[in-house]
Coordinates of C-alpha atoms in Angstrom, one line a residue:
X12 CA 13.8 -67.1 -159.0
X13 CA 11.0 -66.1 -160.9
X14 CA 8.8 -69.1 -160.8
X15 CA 9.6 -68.8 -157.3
X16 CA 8.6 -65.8 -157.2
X17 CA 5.1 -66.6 -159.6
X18 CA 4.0 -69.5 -157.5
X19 CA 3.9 -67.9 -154.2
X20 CA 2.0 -65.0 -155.9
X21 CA -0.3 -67.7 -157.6
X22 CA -0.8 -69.1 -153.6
X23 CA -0.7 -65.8 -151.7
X24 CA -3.7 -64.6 -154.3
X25 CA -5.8 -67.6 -152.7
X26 CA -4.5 -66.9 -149.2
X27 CA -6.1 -63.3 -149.5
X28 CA -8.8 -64.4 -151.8
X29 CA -9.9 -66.6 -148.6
X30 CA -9.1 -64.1 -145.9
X31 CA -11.4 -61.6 -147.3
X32 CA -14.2 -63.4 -147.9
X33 CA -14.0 -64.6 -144.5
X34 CA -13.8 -61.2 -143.4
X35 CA -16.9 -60.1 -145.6
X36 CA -19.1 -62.4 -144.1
X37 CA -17.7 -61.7 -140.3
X38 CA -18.8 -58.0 -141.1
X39 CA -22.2 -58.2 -143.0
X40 CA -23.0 -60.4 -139.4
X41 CA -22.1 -58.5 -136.8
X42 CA -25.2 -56.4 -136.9
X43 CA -27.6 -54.3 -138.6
X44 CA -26.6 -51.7 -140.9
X45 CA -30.1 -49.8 -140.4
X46 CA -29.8 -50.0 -136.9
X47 CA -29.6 -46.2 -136.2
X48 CA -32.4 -45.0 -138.5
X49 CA -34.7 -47.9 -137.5
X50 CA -34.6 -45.8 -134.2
X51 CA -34.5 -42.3 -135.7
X52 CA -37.5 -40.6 -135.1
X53 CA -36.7 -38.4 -138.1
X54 CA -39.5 -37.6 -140.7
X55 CA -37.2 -38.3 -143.7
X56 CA -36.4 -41.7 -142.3
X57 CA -37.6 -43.9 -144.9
X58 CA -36.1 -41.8 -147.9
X59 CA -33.1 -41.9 -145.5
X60 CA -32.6 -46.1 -145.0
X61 CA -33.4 -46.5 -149.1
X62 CA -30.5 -44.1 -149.5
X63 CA -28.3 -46.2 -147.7
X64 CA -29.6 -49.6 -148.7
X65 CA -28.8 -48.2 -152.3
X66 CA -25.0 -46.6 -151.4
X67 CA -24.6 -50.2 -150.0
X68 CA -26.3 -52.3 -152.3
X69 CA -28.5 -54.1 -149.0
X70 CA -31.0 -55.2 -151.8
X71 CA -28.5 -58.0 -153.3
X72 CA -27.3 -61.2 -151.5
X73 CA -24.3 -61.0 -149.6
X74 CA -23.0 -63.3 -152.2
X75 CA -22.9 -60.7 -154.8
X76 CA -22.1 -57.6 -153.2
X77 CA -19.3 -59.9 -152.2
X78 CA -18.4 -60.7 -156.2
X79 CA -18.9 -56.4 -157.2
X80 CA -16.6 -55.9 -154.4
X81 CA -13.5 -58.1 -155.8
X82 CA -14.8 -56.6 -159.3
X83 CA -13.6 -53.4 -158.1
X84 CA -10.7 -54.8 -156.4
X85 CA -9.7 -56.3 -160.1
X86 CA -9.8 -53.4 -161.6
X87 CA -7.3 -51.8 -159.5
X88 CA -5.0 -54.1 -162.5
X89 CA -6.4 -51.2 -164.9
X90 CA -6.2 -48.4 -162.8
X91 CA -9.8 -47.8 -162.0
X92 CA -10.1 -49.2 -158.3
X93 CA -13.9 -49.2 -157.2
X94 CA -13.5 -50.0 -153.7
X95 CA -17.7 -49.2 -152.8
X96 CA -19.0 -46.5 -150.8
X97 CA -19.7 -46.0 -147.5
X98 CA -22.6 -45.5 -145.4
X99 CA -22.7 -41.8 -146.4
X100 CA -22.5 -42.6 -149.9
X101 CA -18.6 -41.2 -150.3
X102 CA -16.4 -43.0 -152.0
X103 CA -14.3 -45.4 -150.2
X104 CA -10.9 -45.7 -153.0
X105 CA -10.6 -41.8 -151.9
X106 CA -11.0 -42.2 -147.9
X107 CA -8.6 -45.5 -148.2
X108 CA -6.1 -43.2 -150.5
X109 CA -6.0 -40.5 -147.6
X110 CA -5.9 -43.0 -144.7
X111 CA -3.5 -44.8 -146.0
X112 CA -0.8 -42.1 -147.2
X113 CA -0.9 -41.1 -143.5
X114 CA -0.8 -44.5 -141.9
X115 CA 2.0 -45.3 -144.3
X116 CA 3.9 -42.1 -143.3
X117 CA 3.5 -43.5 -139.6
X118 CA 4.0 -47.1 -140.0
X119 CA 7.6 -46.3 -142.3
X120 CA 8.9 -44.2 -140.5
X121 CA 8.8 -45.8 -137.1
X122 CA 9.9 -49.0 -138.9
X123 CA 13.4 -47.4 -140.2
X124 CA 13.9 -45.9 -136.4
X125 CA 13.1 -49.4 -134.8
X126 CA 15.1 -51.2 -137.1
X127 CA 18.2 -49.4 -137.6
X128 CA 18.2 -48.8 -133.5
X129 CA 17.3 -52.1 -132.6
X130 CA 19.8 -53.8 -134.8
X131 CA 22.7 -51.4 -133.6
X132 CA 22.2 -52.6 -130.2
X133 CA 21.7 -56.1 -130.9
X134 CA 24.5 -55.7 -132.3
X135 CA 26.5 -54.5 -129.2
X136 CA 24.7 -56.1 -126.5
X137 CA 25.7 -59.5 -128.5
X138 CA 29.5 -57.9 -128.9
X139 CA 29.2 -57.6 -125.0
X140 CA 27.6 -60.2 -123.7
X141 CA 26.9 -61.4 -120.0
X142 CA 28.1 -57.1 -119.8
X143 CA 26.3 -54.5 -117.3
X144 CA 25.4 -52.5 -120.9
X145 CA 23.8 -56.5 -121.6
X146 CA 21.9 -56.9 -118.7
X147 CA 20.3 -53.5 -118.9
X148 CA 19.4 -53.1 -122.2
X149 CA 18.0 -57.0 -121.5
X150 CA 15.9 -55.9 -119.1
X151 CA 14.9 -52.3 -121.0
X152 CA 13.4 -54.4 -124.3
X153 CA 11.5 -57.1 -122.3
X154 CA 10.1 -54.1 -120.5
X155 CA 9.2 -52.0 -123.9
X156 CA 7.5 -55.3 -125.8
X157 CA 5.2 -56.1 -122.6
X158 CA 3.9 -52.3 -122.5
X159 CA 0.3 -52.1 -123.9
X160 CA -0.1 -49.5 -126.5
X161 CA -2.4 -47.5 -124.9
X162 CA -0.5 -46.9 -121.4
X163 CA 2.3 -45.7 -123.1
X164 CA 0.7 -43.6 -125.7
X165 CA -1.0 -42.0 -122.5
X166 CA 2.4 -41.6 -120.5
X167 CA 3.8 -39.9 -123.5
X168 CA 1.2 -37.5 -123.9
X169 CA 1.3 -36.7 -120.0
X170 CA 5.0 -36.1 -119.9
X171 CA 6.7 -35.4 -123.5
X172 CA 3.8 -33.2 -124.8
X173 CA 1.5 -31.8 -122.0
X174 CA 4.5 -31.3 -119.4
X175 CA 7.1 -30.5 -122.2
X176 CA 4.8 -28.0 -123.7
X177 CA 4.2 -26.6 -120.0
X178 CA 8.1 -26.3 -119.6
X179 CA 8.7 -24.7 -122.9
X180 CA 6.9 -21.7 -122.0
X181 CA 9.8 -20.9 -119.9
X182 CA 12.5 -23.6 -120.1
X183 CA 14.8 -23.9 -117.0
X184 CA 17.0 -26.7 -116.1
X185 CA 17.7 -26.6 -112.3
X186 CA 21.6 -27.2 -111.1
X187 CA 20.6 -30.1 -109.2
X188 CA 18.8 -31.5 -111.9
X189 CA 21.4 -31.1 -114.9
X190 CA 23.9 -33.0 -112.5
X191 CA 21.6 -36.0 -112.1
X192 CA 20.9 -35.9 -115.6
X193 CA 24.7 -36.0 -115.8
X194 CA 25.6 -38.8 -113.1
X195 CA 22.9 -40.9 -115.4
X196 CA 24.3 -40.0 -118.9
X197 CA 27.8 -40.7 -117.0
X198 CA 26.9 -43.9 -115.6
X199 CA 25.1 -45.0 -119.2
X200 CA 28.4 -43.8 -121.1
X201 CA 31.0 -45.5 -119.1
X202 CA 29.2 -48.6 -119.5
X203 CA 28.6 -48.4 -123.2
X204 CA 32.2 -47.7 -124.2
X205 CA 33.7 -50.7 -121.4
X206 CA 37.5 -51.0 -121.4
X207 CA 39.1 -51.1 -118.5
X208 CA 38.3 -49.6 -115.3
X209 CA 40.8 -46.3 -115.3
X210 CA 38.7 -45.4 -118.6
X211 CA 35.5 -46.0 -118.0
X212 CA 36.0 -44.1 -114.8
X213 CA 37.5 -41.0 -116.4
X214 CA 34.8 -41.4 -118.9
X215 CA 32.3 -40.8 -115.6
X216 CA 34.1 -37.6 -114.6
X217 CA 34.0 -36.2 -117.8
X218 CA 30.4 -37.0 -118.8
X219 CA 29.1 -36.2 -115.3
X220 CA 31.3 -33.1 -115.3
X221 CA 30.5 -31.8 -119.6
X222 CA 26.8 -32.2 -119.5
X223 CA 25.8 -30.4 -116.6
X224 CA 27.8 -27.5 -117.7
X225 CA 26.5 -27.9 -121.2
X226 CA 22.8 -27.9 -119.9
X227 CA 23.0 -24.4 -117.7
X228 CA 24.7 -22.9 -121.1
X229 CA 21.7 -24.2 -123.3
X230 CA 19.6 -22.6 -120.3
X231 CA 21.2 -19.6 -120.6
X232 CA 21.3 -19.2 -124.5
X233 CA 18.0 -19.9 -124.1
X234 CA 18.1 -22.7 -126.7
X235 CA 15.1 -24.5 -126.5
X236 CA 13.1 -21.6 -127.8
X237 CA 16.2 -20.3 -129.6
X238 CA 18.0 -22.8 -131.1
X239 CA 21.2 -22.8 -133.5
X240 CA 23.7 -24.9 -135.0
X241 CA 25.6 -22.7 -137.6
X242 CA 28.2 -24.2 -140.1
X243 CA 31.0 -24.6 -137.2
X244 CA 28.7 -27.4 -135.4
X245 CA 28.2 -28.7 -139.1
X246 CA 31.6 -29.1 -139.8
X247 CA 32.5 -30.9 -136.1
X248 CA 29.8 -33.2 -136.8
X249 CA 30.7 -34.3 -140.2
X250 CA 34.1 -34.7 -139.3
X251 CA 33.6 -36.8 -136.4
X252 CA 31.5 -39.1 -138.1
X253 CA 34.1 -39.1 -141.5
X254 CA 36.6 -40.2 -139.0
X255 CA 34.3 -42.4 -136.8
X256 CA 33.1 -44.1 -139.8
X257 CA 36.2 -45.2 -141.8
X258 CA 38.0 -46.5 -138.5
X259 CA 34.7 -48.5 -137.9
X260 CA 35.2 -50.1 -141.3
X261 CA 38.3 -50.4 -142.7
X262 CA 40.5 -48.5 -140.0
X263 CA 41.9 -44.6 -140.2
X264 CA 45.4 -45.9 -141.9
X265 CA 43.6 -46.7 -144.9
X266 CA 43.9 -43.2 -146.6
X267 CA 41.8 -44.2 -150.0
X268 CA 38.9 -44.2 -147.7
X269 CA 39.5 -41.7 -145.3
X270 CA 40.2 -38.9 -147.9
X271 CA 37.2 -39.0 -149.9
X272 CA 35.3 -38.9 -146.4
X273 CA 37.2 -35.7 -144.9
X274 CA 36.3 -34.2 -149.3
X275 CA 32.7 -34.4 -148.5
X276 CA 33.0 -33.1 -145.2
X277 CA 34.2 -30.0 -147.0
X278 CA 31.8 -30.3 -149.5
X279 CA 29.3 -30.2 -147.1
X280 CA 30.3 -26.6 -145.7
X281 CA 30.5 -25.6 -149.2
X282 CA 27.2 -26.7 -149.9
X283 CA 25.4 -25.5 -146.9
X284 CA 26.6 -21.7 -147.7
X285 CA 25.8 -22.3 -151.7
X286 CA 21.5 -23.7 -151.0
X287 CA 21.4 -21.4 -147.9
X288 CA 19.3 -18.8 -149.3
X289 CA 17.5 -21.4 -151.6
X290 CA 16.7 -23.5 -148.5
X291 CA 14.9 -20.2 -146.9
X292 CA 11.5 -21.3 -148.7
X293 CA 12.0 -24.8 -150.0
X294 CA 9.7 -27.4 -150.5
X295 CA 9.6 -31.4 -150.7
X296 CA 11.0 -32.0 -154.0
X297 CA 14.0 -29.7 -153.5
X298 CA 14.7 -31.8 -150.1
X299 CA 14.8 -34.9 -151.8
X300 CA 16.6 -34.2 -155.2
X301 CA 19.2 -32.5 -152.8
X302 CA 19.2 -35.6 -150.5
X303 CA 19.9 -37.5 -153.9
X304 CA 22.5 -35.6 -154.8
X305 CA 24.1 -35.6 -151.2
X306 CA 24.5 -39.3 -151.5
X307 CA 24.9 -39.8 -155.0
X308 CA 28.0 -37.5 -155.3
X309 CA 30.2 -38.4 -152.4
X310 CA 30.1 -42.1 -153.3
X311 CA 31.0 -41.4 -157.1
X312 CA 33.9 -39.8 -155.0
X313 CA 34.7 -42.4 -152.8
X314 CA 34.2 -45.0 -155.8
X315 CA 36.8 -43.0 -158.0
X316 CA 39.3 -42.2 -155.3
X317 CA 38.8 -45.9 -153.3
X318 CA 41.0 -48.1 -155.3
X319 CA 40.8 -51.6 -154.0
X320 CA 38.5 -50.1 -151.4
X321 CA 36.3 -48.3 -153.4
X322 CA 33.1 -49.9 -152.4
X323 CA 34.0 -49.2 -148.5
X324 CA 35.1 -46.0 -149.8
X325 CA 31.8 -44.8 -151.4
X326 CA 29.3 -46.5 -148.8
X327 CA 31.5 -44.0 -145.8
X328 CA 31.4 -40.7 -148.1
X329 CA 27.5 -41.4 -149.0
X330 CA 27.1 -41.4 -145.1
X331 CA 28.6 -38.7 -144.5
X332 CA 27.5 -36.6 -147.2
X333 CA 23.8 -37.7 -146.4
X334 CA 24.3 -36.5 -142.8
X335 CA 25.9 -33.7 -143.6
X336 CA 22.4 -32.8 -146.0
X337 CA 20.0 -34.0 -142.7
X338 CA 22.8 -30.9 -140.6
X339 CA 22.1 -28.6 -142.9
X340 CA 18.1 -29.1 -142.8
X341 CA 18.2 -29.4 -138.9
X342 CA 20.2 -25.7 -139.0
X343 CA 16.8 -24.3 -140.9
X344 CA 14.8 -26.3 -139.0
X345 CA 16.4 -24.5 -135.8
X346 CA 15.9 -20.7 -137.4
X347 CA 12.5 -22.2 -138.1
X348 CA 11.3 -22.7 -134.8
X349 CA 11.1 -19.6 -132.8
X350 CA 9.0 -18.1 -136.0
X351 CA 6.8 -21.4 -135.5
X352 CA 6.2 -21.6 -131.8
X353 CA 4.6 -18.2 -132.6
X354 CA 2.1 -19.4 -134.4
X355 CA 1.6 -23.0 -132.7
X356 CA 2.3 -21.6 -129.0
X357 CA 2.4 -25.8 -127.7
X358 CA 4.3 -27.2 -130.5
X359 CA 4.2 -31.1 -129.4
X360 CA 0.3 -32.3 -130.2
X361 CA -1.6 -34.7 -128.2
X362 CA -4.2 -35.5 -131.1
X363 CA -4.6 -35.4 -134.7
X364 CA -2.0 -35.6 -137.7
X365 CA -2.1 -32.0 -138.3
X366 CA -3.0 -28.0 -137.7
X367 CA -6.0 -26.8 -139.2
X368 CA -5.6 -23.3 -140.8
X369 CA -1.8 -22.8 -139.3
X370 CA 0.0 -21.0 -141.8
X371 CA 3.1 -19.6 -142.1
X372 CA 5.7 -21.2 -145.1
X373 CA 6.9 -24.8 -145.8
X374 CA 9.4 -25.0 -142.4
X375 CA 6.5 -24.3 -140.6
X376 CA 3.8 -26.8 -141.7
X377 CA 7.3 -29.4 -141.7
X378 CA 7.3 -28.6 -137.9
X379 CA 3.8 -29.2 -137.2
X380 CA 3.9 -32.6 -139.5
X381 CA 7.1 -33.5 -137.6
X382 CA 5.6 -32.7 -134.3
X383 CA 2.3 -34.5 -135.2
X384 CA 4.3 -37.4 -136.0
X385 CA 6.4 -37.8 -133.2
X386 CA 4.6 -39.3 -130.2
X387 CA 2.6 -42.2 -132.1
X388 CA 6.0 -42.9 -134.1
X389 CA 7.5 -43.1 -130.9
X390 CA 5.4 -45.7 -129.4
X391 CA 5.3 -47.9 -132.6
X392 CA 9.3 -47.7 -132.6
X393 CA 9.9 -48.6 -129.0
X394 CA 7.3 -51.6 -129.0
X395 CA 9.4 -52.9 -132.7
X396 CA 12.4 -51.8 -131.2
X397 CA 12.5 -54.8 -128.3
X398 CA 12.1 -57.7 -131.2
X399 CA 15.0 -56.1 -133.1
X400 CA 17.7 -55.8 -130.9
X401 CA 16.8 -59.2 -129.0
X402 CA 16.8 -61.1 -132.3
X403 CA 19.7 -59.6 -133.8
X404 CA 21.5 -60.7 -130.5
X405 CA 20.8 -64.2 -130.6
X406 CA 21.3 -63.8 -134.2
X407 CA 24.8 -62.4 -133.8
X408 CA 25.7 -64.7 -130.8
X409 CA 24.8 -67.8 -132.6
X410 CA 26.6 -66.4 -135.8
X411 CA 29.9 -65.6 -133.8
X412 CA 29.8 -69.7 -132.8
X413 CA 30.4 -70.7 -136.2
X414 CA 33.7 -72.0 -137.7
X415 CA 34.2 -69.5 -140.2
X416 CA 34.5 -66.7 -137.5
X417 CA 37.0 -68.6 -135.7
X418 CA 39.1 -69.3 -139.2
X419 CA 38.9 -65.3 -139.4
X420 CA 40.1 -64.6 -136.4
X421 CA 42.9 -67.1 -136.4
X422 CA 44.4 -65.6 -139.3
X423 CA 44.8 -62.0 -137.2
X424 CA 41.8 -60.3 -138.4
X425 CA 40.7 -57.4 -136.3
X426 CA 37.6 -57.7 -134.2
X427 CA 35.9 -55.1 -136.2
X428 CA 36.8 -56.6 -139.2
X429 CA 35.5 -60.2 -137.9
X430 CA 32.2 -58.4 -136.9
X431 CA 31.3 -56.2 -139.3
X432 CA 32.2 -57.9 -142.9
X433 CA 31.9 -61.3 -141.7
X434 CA 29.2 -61.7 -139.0
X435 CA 26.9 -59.5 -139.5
X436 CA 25.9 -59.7 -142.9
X437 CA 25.3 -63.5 -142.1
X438 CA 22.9 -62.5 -138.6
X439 CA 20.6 -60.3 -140.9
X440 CA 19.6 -62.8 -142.6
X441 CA 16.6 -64.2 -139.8
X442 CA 16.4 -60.0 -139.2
X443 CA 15.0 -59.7 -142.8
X444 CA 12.0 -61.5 -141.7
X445 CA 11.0 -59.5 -138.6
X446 CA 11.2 -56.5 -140.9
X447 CA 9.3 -57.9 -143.5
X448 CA 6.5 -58.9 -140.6
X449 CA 7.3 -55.8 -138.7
X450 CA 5.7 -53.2 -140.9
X451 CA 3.0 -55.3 -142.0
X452 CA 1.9 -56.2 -138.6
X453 CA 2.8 -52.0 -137.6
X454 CA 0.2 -51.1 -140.1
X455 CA -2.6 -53.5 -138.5
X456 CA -1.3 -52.7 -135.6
X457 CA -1.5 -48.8 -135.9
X458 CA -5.5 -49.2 -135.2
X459 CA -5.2 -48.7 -131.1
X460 CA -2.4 -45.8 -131.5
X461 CA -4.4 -44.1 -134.1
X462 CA -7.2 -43.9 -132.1
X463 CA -5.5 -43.3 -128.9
X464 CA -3.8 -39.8 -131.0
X465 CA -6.9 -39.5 -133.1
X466 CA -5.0 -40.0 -136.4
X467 CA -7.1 -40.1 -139.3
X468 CA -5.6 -42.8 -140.9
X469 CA -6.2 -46.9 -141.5
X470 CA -7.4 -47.2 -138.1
X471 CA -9.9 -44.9 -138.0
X472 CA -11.0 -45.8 -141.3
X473 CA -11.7 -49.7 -140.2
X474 CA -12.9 -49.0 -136.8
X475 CA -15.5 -46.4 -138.3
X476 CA -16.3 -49.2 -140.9
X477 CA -16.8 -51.5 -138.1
X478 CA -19.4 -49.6 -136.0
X479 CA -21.2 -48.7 -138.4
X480 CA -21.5 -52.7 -139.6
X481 CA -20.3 -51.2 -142.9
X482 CA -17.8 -53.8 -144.9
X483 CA -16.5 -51.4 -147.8
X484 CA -13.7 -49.4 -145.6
X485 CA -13.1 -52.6 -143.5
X486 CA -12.8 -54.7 -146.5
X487 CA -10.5 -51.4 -147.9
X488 CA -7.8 -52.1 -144.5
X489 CA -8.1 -55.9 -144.8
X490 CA -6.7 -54.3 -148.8
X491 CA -3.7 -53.2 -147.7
X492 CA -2.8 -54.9 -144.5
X493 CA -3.1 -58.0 -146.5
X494 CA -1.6 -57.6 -149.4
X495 CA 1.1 -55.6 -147.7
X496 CA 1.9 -58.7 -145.7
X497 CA 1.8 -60.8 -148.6
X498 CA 4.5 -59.2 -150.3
X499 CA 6.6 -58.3 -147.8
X500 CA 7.1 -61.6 -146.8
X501 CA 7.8 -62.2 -150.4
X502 CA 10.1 -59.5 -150.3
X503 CA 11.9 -61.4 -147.5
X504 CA 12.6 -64.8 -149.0
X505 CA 14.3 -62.3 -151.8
X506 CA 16.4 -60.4 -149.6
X507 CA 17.3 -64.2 -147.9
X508 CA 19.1 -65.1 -151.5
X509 CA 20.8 -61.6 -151.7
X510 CA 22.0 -61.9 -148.6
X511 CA 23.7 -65.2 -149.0
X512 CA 24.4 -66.8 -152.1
X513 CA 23.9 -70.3 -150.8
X514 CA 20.6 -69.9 -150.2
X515 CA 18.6 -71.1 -153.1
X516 CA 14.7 -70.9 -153.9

C-alpha cells in the first residue's frame, strides 16, 4: 500500500506540475496587465504601472516568474508559503487562506448533505424499483443535474429568501393552503412507506388529516418567529430514532442493542438540563468537545453492554447520542432566534457570507453564518445530490444481482439484513469515487455560485485574478483545486481496499 500510495504521488506531482504551467502561460496571455493605467489619465500614472510591474515582477521572463512562483509553492513543505502578490501589492498566501476557509466551509458542507441524502435514496429507489416512489424521484434527479447553477441560485433567492423573508414578517398559513400542503406530503408518504393498498391509504388520511392541523397550530403559536422544542420533543425524537435505528439493523428483539440505545436517550435529557445554562453563551470549541463526547460515550456504552453485537451496538447509541447533542443545539438555536430576527429583521441573505457589524452573542452570529450558508449550500447539494442517488441505484441494483445475495437470502436472512450488511457495503464501493470527484469538482465548481451570492471565497478570488490578467491568485485556486483533486482521488483507491478486502493495489 505504501509504494502504491508513493508512486501515484511521484505521478500526480507531474500531473500538477504540468497543469500549472499550462495554466501560467494561458494567464500571462490573455491580456495586458497595464491595460487600465495605460488609459488612466491620472498624473501619478507612471509611478503607478512601476509599482505594479514591481508587485508582479513584469520585468523578468515569464519563464522565471514562473520558477519564483513554484519556489514559493515548495516552501509551503517548510511552512513559509509565498504564493506572490497581487496587483495591489497584498499578499496572495493571506487572500487564498481567507477564500479558501470559506469555500471549504461551503464546498463540505453541501458535500456531507448530498451524499448522505443522495445515497439514502439510492438506496430505496433501488430497494423499490420500477415503484411510483422510483419513477418520481427518477424523474426529480434528472431534473436537478440538468438545472444550470445560475437559474436556480436565482429561483432560490426569489422564493426562499426574498418571498420567505416577506412572509416572515407576519407568517400565516391559509386553511386551504395547509391542506394542499397535506394532500402532497400525504400522497409523497404513502408512496414512500408502500405496502399494501389498505396501508398506504390509511397512511393518506392520516398525513393529509395531521399536517394541516399541525400547520394552523404552528400558525397560531406563532412558531416561526417563536419557536420551541423543549426537552419533551427531545426525548420523543431520540426515542424514535433509538427504536427506529436498532430495528433497522439488527431488529428490536435484540435487547443488547436496544438497551444501550433507550440509556442514551436518557442520557440525553440528562444532559440537556446539566449544559443548559453553559450552552446560554457557548462558543465553537465547547460545541465540538461536546459533540465528541456525545458520540464517544454512548458507543463505549453500546461496546460494553453489546456482547456479540457490540459493534452494532455502539454504532446505534453513537447515533443517537450525536442526534440527541444536534436537539439540544437546535432547542438554543430556537430561544435564539426571536432575539436575532431583532437585530437581522430578513434573516435569509441573498448575498455575501456574512453581517457586517451585527452583534449580539455567539447564537446570533451562528444564525447569520447558518443563514448565509444556506442558499448556495443548497444549490451545490441538489446539483451533487442527482449523481448520488442515481449511482448508488445502479450500484445497488447491480449488487443485489450477484450470487452471494441470493445464498443470503436462501438461508432465511431478513431483507434488512441482506440489504444493509451485505449489499450495501459492496455498492459503495463505485460511490467512493463520486465523492472523491464530487468535492473536488464542488470547489471548482463553486466559482458561478460564488459569484451569483457574492461569496468572497475561491471564486471570487480567481475570477478577480482573471480580469485583472493577474496569475498569482489564479495560480493560488489552480493550488487547491488541484491538489485537492489529486488527493482525493487518492483517497479513493484507499477507501476501495477498506471497503473490500479483495481488492488489492
Amino acid at each position: 500500500m505504501l509504494k502504491f500510495i508513493l508512486k501515484r504521488l511521484g505521478s500526480a506531482v507531474g500531473v500538477l506540475f504540468a497543469a500549472s504551467l499550462l495554466l501560467y502561460v494561458l494567464v500571462i496571455n490573455s491580456g495586458d496587465p497595464l491595460g487600465d493605467l495605460r488609459e488612466s489619465n491620472a498624473k501619478n500614472r507612471e509611478y503607478l504601472m512601476q509599482q505594479r510591474i514591481d508587485y508582479m515582477n513584469l520585468e523578468q521572463p515569464w519563464y522565471l516568474r514562473y520558477i519564483t512562483w513554484l519556489g514559493g509553492v515548495g516552501r509551503c513543505f517548510v511552512g513559509s508559503c509565498d504564493l506572490g502578490k497581487n496587483v495591489n501589492g497584498i499578499e496572495v498566501t493571506g487572500l487564498l487562506a481567507n477564500a479558501a476557509s470559506s469555500t471549504l466551509r461551503l464546498v463540505l458542507l453541501a458535500t456531507i448533505i448530498a451524499a448522505i441524502l443522495g445515497i439514502a435514496i439510492g438506496v430505496l429507489t433501488a430497494v423499490r424499483q420500477y415503484s411510483g416512489l422510483d419513477y418520481l424521484v427518477t424523474f426529480l434527479t434528472f431534473l436537478f443535474f440538468s438545472l444550470p447553477v445560475f437559474w436556480a441560485a436565482v429561483l432560490l433567492k426569489e422564493y426562499m429568501a426574498i418571498g420567505y423573508n416577506n412572509w416572515l414578517e407576519d407568517p400565516q398559513i391559509s386553511i386551504g393552503t395547509s391542506i394542499l400542503i397535506g394532500v402532497v406530503v400525504g400522497l409523497a408518504l404513502q408512496m414512500l412507506l408502500a405496502g399494501s393498498l389498505k396501508r398506504r391509504g390509511l397512511t393518506f388520511i392520516i398525513t393529509a388529516v395531521f399536517v394541516p392541523l399541525l400547520l394552523q397550530y404552528s400558525v397560531w403559536l406563532n412558531f416561526y418567529r417563536y419557536p420551541q422544542m423543549g426537552p419533551a420533543i427531545l426525548v420523543v425524537l431520540t426515542l424514535l430514532l433509538a427504536l427506529s435505528a436498532t430495528a433497522m439493523t439488527v431488529g428490536l428483539k435484540e435487547k443488547k442493542v436496544l438497551y444501550p440505545a433507550l440509556i442514551t436517550v436518557v442520557l440525553v435529557l440528562g444532559m440537556y438540563y446539566a449544559t443548559f445554562w453553559l450552552l446560554q453563551d457557548a462558543n465553537t470549541w465547547l460545541l465540538v468537545i461536546g459533540g465528541a463526547l456525545a458520540v464517544a460515550v454512548p458507543a463505549l456504552i453500546g461496546k460494553f453492554m453489546g456482547g456479540r453485537l457490540s459493534k452494532a451496538a455502539a454504532s446505534v447509541s453513537a447515533l443517537v447520542g450525536f442526534v440527541g447533542a444536534g436537539l439540544t443545539v437546535l432547542d438554543h438555536i430556537f430561544r435564539a432566534w426571536p432575539g436575532f430576527l431583532d437585530l437581522k429583521g430578513r434573516p435569509i441573505a441573498t448575498i455575501g457570507s456574512s453581517t457586517a457589524n451585527l452583534g449580539g452573542g455567539y447564537w446570533d452570529s451562528f444564525l447569520d453564518n447558518a443563514t448565509q450558508l444556506l442558499l448556495p449550500t443548497i444549490v451545490l447539494a441538489i446539483i451533487s445530490l442527482a449523481s448520488y442517488s442515481r449511482y448508488t441505484r445502479s450500484s445497488m441494483l447491480e449488487v443485489q444481482q450477484q450470487d452471494y445475495i441470493r445464498t443470503a437470502r436462501s438461508k432465511g436472512l431478513s431483507e434488512r439484513t441482506v440489504i444493509f450488511r451485505h449489499a450495501f457495503r459492496n455498492a459503495l464501493i463505485p460511490i467512493a469515487t463520486i465523492a472523491a470527484f464530487d468535492f473536488a469538482g464542488l470547489i471548482g465548481g463553486a466559482v458561478v455560485t460564488e459569484t451569483v451570492f457574492g461569496w468572497k471565497g475561491m471564486g471570487d478570488l480567481f475570477i478577480t485574478g482573471l480580469h485583472a490578467i493577474d496569475p498569482a491568485p489564479v495560480m493560488a485556486f489552480f493550488l487547491v483545486t488541484g491538489t485537492a483533486a489529486v488527493l482525493f482521488n487518492l483517497l479513493a483507491d484507499i477507501v476501495y481496499a477498506l471497503l473490500d478486502p479483495r481488492i488489492r493495489v
